[in-house]
Short mmCIF file of C-alpha atoms and ligand atoms in Angstrom, two decimals:
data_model
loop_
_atom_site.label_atom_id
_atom_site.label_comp_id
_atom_site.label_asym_id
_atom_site.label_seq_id
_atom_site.Cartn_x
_atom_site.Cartn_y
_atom_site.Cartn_z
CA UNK A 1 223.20 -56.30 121.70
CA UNK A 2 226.05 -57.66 123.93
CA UNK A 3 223.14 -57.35 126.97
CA UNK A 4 221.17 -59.54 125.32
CA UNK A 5 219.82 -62.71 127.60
CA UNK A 6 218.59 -65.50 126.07
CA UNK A 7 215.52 -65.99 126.63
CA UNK A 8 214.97 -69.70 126.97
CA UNK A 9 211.34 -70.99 128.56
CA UNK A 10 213.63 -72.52 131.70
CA UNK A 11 214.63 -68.84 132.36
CA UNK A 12 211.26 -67.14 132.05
CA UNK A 13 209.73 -70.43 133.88
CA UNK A 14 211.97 -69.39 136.64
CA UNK A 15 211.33 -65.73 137.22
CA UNK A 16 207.66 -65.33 138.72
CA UNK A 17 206.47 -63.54 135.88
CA UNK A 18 204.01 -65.98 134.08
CA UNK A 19 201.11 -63.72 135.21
CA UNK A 20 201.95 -60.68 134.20
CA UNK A 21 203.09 -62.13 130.85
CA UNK A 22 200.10 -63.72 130.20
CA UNK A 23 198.20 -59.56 131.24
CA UNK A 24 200.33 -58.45 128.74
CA UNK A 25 199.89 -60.94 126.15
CA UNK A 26 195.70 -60.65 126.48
CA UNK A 27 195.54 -57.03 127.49
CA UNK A 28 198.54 -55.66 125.74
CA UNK A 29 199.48 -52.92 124.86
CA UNK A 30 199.18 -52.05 128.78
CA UNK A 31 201.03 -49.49 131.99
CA UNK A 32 202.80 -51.14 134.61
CA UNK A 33 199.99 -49.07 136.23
CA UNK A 34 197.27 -51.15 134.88
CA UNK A 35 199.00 -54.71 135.47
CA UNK A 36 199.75 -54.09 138.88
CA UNK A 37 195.65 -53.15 138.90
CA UNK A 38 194.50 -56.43 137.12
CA UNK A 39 196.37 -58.73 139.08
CA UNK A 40 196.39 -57.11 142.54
CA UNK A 41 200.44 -57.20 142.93
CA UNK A 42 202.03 -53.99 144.17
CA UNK A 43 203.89 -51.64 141.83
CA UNK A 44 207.23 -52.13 142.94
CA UNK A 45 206.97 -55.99 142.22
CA UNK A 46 205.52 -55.46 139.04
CA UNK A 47 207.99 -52.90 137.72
CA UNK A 48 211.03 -55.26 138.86
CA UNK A 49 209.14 -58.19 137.28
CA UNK A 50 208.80 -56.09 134.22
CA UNK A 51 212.32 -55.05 134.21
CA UNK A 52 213.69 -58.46 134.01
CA UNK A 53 211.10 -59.65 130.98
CA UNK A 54 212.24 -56.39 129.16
CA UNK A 55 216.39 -57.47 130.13
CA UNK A 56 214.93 -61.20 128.28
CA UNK A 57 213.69 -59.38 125.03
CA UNK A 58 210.26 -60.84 125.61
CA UNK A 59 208.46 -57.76 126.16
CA UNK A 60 209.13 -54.42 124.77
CA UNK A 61 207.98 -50.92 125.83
CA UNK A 62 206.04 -48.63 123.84
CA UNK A 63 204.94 -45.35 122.97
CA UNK A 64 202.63 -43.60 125.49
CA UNK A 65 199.11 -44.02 126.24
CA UNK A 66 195.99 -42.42 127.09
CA UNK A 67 196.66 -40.21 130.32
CA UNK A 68 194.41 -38.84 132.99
CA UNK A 69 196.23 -35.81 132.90
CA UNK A 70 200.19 -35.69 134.14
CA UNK A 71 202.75 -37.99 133.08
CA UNK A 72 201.98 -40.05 129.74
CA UNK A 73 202.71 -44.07 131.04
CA UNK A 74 205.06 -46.10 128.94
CA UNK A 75 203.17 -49.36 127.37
CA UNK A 76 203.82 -53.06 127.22
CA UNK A 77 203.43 -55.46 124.63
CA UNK A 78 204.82 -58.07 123.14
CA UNK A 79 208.22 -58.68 121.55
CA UNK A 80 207.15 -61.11 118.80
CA UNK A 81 210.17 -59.88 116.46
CA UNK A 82 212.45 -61.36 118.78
CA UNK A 83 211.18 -64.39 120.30
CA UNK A 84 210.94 -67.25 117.95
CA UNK A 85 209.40 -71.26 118.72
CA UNK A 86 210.34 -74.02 116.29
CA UNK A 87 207.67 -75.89 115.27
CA UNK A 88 207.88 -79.11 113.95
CA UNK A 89 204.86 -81.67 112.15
CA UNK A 90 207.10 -84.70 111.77
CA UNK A 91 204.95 -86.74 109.03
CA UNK A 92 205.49 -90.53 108.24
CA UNK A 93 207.56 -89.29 104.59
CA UNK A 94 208.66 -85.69 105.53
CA UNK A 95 209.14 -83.38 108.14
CA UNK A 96 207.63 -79.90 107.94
CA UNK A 97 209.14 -77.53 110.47
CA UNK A 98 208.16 -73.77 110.60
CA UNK A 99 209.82 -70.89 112.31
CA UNK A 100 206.85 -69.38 114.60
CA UNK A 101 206.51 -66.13 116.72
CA UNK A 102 205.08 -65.75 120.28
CA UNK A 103 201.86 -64.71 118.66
CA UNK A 104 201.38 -67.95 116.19
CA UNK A 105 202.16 -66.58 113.02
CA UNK A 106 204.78 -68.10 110.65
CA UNK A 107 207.89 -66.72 110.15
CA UNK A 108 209.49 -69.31 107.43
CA UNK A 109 208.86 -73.15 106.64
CA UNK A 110 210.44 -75.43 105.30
CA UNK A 111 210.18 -79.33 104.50
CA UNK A 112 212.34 -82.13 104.16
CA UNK A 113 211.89 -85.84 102.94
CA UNK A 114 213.44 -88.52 104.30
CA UNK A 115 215.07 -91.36 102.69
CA UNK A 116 213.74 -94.49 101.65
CA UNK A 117 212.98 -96.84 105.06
CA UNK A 118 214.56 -94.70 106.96
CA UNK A 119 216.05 -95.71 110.34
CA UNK A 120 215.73 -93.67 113.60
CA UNK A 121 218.85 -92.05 113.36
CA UNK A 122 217.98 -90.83 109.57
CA UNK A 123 214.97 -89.56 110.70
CA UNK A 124 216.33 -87.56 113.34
CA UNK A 125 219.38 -85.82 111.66
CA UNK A 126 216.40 -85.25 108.75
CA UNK A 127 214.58 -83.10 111.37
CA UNK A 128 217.41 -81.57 113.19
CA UNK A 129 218.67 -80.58 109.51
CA UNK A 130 215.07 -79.16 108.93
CA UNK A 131 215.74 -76.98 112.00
CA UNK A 132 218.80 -75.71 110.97
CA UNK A 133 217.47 -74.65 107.81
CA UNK A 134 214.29 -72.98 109.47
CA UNK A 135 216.17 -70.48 111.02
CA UNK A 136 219.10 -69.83 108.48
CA UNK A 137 218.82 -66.13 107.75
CA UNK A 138 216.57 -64.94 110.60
CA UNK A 139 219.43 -62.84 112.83
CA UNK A 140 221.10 -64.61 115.08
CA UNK A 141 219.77 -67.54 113.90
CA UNK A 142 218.98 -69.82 117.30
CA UNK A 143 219.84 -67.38 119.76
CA UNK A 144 216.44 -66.13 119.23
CA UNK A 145 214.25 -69.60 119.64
CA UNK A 146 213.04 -69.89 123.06
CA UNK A 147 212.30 -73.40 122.57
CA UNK A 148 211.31 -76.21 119.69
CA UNK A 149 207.56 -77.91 120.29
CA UNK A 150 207.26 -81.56 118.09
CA UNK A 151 204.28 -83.25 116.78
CA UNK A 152 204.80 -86.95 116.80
CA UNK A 153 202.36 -89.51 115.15
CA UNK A 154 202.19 -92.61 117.89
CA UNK A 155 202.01 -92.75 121.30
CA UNK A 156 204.06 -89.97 123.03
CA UNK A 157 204.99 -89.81 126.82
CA UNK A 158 205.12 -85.72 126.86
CA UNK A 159 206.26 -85.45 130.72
CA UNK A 160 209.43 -87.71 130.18
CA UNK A 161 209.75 -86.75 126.13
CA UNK A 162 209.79 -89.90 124.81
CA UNK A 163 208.21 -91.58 121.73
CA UNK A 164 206.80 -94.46 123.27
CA UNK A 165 205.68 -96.31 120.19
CA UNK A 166 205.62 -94.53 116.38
CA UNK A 167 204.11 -97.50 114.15
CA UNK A 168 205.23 -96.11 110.67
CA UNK A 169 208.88 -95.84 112.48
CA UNK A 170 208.51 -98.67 114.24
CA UNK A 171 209.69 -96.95 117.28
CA UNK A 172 209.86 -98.08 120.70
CA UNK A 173 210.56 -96.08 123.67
CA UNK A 174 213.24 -93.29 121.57
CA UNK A 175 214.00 -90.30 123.81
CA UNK A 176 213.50 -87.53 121.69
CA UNK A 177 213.91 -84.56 123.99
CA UNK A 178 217.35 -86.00 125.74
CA UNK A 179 218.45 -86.17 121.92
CA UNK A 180 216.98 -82.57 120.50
CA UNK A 181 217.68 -80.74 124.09
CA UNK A 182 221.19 -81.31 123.49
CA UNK A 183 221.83 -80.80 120.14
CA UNK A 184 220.23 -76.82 120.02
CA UNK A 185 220.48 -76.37 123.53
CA UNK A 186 217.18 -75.18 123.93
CA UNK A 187 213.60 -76.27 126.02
CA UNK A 188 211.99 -78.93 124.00
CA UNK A 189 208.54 -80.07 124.56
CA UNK A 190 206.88 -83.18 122.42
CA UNK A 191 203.78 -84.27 121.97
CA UNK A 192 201.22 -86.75 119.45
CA UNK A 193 200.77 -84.76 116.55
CA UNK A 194 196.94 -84.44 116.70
CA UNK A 195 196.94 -83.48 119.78
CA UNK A 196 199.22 -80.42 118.94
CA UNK A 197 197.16 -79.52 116.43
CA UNK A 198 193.90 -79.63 118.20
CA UNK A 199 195.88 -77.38 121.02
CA UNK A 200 197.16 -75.17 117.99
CA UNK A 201 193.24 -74.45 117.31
CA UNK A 202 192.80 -73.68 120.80
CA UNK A 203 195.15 -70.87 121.08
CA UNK A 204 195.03 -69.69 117.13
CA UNK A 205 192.33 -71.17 115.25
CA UNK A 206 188.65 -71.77 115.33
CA UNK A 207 188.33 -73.60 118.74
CA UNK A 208 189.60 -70.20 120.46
CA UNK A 209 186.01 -70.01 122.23
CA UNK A 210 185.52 -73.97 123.07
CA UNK A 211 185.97 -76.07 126.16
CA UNK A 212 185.07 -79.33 124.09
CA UNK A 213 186.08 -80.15 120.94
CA UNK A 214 187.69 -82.60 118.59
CA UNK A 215 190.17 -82.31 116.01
CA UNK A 216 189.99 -85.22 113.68
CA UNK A 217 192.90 -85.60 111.14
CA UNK A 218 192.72 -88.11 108.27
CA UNK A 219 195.61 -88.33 105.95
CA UNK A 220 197.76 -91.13 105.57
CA UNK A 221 195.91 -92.31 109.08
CA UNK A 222 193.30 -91.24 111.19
CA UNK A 223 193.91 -89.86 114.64
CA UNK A 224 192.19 -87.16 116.94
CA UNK A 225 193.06 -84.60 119.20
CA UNK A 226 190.59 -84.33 122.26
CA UNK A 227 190.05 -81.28 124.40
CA UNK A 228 188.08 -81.66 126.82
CA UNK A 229 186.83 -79.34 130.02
CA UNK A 230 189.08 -76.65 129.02
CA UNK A 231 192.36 -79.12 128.49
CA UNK A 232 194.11 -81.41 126.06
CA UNK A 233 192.64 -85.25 126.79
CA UNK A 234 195.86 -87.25 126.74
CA UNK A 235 194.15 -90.50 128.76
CA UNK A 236 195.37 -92.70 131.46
CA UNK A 237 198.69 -93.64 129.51
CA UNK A 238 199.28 -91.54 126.97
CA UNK A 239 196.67 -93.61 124.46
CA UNK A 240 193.58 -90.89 123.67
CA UNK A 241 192.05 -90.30 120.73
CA UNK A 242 193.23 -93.29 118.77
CA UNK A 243 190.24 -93.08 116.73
CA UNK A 244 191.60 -94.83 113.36
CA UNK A 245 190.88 -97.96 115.16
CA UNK A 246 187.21 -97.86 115.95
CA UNK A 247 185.44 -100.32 113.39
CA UNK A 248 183.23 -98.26 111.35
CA UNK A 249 182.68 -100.77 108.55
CA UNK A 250 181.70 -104.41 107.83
CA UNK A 251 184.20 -104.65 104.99
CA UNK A 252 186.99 -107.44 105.06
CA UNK A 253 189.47 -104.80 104.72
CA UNK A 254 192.56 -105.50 106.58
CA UNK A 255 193.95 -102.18 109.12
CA UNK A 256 197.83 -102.12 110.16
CA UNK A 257 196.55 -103.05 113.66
CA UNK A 258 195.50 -105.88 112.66
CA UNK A 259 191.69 -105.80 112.80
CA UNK A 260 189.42 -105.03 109.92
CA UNK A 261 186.81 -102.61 108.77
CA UNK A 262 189.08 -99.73 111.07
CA UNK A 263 188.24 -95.61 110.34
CA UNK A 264 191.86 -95.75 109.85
CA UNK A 265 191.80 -98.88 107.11
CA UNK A 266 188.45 -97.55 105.53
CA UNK A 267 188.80 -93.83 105.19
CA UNK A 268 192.49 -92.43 105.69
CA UNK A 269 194.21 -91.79 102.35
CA UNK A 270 195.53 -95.22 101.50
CA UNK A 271 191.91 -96.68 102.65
CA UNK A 272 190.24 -94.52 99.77
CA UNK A 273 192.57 -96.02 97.22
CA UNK A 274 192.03 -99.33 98.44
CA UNK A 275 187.99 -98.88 98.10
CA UNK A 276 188.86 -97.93 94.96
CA UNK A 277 190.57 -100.71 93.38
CA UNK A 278 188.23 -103.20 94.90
CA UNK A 279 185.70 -101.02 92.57
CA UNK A 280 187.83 -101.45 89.69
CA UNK A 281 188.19 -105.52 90.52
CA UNK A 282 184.39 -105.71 90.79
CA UNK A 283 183.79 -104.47 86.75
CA UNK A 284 183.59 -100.81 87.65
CA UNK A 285 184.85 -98.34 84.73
CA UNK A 286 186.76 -95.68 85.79
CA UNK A 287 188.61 -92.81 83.33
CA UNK A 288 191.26 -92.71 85.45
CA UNK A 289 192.52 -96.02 84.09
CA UNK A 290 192.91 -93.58 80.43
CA UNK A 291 195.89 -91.39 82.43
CA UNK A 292 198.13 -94.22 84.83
CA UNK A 293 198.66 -97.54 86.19
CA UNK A 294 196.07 -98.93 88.73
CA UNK A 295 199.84 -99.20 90.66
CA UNK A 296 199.86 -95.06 90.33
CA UNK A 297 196.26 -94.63 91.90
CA UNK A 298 196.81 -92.37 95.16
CA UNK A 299 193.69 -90.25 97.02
CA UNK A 300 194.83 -86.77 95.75
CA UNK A 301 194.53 -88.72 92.01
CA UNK A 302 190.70 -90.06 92.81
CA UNK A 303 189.79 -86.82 93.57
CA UNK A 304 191.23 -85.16 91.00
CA UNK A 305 189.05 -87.62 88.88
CA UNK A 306 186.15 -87.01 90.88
CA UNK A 307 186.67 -82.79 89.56
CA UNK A 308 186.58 -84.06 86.19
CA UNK A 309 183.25 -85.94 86.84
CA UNK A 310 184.12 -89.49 87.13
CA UNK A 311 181.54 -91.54 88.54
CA UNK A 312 183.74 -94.16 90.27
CA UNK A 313 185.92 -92.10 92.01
CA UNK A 314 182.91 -89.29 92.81
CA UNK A 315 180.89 -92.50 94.54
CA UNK A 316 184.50 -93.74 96.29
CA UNK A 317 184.61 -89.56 98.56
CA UNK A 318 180.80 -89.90 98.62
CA UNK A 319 180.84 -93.30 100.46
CA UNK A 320 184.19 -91.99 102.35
CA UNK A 321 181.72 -89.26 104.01
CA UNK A 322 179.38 -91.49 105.26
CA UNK A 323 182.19 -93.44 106.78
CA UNK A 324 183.77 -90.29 107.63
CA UNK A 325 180.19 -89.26 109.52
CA UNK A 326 179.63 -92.69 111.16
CA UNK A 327 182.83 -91.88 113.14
CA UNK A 328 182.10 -88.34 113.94
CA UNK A 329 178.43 -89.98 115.48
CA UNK A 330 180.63 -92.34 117.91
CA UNK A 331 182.24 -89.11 119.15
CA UNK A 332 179.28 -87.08 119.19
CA UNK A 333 177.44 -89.48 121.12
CA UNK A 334 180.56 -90.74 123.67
CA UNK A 335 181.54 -86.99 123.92
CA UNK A 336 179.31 -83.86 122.97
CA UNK A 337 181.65 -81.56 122.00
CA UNK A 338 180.61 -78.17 120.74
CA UNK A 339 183.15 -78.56 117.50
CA UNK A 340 184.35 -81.48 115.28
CA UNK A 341 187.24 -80.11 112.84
CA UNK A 342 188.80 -82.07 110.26
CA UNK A 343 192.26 -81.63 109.19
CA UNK A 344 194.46 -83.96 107.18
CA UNK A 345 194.77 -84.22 103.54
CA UNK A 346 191.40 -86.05 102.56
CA UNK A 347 189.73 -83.27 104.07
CA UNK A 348 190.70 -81.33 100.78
CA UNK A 349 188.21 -83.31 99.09
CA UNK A 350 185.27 -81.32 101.17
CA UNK A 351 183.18 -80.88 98.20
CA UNK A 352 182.31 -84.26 97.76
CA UNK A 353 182.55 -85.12 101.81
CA UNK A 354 181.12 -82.47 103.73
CA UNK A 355 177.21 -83.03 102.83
CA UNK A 356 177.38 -86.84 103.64
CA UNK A 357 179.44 -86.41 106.85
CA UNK A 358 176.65 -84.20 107.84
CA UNK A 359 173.89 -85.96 106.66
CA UNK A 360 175.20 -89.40 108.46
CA UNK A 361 176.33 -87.45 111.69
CA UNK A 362 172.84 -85.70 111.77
CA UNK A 363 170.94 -89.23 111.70
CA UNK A 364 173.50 -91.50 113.69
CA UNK A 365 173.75 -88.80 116.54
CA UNK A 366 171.13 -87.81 119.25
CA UNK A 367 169.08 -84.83 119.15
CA UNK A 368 170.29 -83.13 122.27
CA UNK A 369 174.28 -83.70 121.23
CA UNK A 370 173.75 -82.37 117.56
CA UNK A 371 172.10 -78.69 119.21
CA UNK A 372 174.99 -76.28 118.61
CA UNK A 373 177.31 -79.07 117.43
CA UNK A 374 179.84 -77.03 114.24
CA UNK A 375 181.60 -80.02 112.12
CA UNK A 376 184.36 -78.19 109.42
CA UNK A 377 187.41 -77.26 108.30
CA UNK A 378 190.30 -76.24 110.75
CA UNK A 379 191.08 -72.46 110.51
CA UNK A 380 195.00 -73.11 110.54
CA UNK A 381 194.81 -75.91 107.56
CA UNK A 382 198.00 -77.45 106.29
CA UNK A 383 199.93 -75.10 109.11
CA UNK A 384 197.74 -76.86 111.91
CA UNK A 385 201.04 -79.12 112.62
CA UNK A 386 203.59 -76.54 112.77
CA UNK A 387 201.72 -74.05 114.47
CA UNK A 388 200.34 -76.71 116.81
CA UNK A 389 203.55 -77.81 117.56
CA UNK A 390 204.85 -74.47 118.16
CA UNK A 391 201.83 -74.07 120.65
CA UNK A 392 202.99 -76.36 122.96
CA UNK A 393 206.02 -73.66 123.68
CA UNK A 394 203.55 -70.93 123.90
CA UNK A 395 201.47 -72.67 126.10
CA UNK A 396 204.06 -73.71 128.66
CA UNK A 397 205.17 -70.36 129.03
CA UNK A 398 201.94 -68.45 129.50
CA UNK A 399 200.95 -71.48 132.11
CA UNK A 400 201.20 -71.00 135.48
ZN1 LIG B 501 193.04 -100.64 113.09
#
């Protein structure tokens, strides 16, 4: 394979074939014939076009196909065995970083921890180490990534690729791409890490069909990804979606930002415990005191107590929901999107959230912006980061 080109995004970016790629990718497998039909551009530029995506390894012919008589034409389609995107979900303890074809699906994952308070230079080598270990085995190991896409919790400046502010990191201003770009020598594109995963949806998931939704992710904080009109809603500076610090509550419980009674204080992971043990404080019994510590209490524990049947930690998701719904109402009503979907770890706990998200949604929201309005689960789950962030490679190269 000494002819082989590799294909980074600069290099297809640079060629004019964005159009027909994107023909191929939503039409595929297709003739030269029929591309050169769809998209009005003469043969003879479509069939040099085509020649220099097949020379990058993007596209691959096929077969034959259905002929009108004469000459059987040769088809197009997509290489997705030889084009990989890194994807990586960098979380506030670990980074999970997955090894993604052209067409979304995941090749290999893997995930790394960090070490305890980690600075920004352990964080970093943790991720670029992930990377390394993503695509250990797979050929020729990078020479096939055509670019690595990053989720980053924060406030992200994606057109200069820098991580403006990342609160658990306590990050200011860290160029990210200048740092990556050089290291694997490769396009890298970053982004917040909601917002990847609401564009991840988009392209893969269940928001394939909508203009306006909302991906909502509540884990260790609460964030969301806006699209809006057809595009991601990234705001005037960078700042959308930083839902975890709406007030949603009139209890004196204390958020990182400073303020209390936050969606981020109240119903993120943490938040649940801390409802919890100010249940426990107040005289409530709970049977989860018979198995650990109150200091060993985490979310994934309460609801694993909640399975069993206890009636403390069963009232702590129900109440969580209703919280959980009063936010989704303040979207509904500000935005109308056809689709809320939840992501994030609590959203595990569905069985005992779902009903009262719905329930408080359907009375806190108007009529007109409930009509048609789906709340659930995202399709891609626990991949929604790595995928996501994987999208935001994909994305760039089928946009013209
Ligand atoms: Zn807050």
């Amino acid at each position: 394979m000494k002819d082989f080109h590799r294909a980074d995004k600069k290099l297809i970016k640079k060629i004019n074939t964005v159009s027909i790629l994107k023909v191929i990718r939503e039409n595929g497998p297709i003739s030269r014939a029929d591309i050169s039909k769809k998209i009005g551009l003469n043969p003879a530029t479509v069939s040099s076009n085509v020649s220099d995506l097949l020379n990058l390894r993007i596209i691959k012919e096929i077969g034959s196909g259905e002929s009108s008589g004469g000459r059987k034409p040769i088809l197009l389609e997509l290489n997705s065995n030889e084009l990989y995107i890194i994807g990586v979900d960098m979380g506030i303890k670990k980074v999970t970083t997955g090894l993604i074809d052209i067409e979304g699906n995941i090749i290999n994952k893997t995930i790394l921890y960090y070490t305890e308070n980690p600075d920004t230079d352990d964080v970093i080598n943790v991720i670029k180490e992930s990377i390394y270990e993503v695509v250990k085995g797979y050929d020729n190991d990078l020479d096939k990534v055509i670019g690595i896409g990053m989720g980053i919790h924060g406030v992200v400046d994606t057109e200069e690729g820098i991580s403006i502010y990342a609160p658990a990191f306590n990050w200011h201003n860290i160029d990210i791409v200048k740092s990556f770009e050089s290291e694997f020598n490769t396009s890298v594109i970053i982004d917040n890490d909601v917002r990847a995963m609401a564009l991840g949806e988009k392209w893969f998931g269940k928001a394939k069909e909508s203009k306006n939704f909302v991906l909502l992710n509540i884990g260790t904080g609460v964030g969301a990804g806006i699209y809006l009109n057809g595009s991601l809603y990234r705001g005037n500076n960078f700042g959308a979606g930083e839902i975890g610090h709406i007030r949603i509550s009139d209890q004196r419980i204390k958020c990182k930002c400073g303020h209390y009674g936050c969606f981020d204080a109240i119903a993120s992971g943490p938040g649940i415990v801390t409802r919890f043990i100010k249940g426990l404080k107040s005289g409530k019994s709970s049977s989860i005191l018979n198995r650990m510590d109150i200091k060993d209490i985490t979310s994934e524990k309460i609801y694993g107590e909640a399975l069993k049947g206890d009636e403390l930690s069963i009232q702590i998701l129900r109440e969580t929901g209703k919280y959980i719904g009063i936010g989704i109402s303040m979207i509904v009503n500000i935005l109308n999107p056809k689709m809320i979907l939840i992501a994030g770890g609590v959203s595990r706990a569905e069985k005992f959230l779902f009903d009262e998200i719905k329930n408080t949604v359907f009375k806190k929201s108007i009529n007109n912006n409930l009509k048609l309005l789906y709340i659930g689960e995202t399709y891609l789950k626990e991949n929604s980061g790595i995928v996501g962030a994987a999208t935001l490679i994909i994305k760039d190269i089928f946009s013209i």
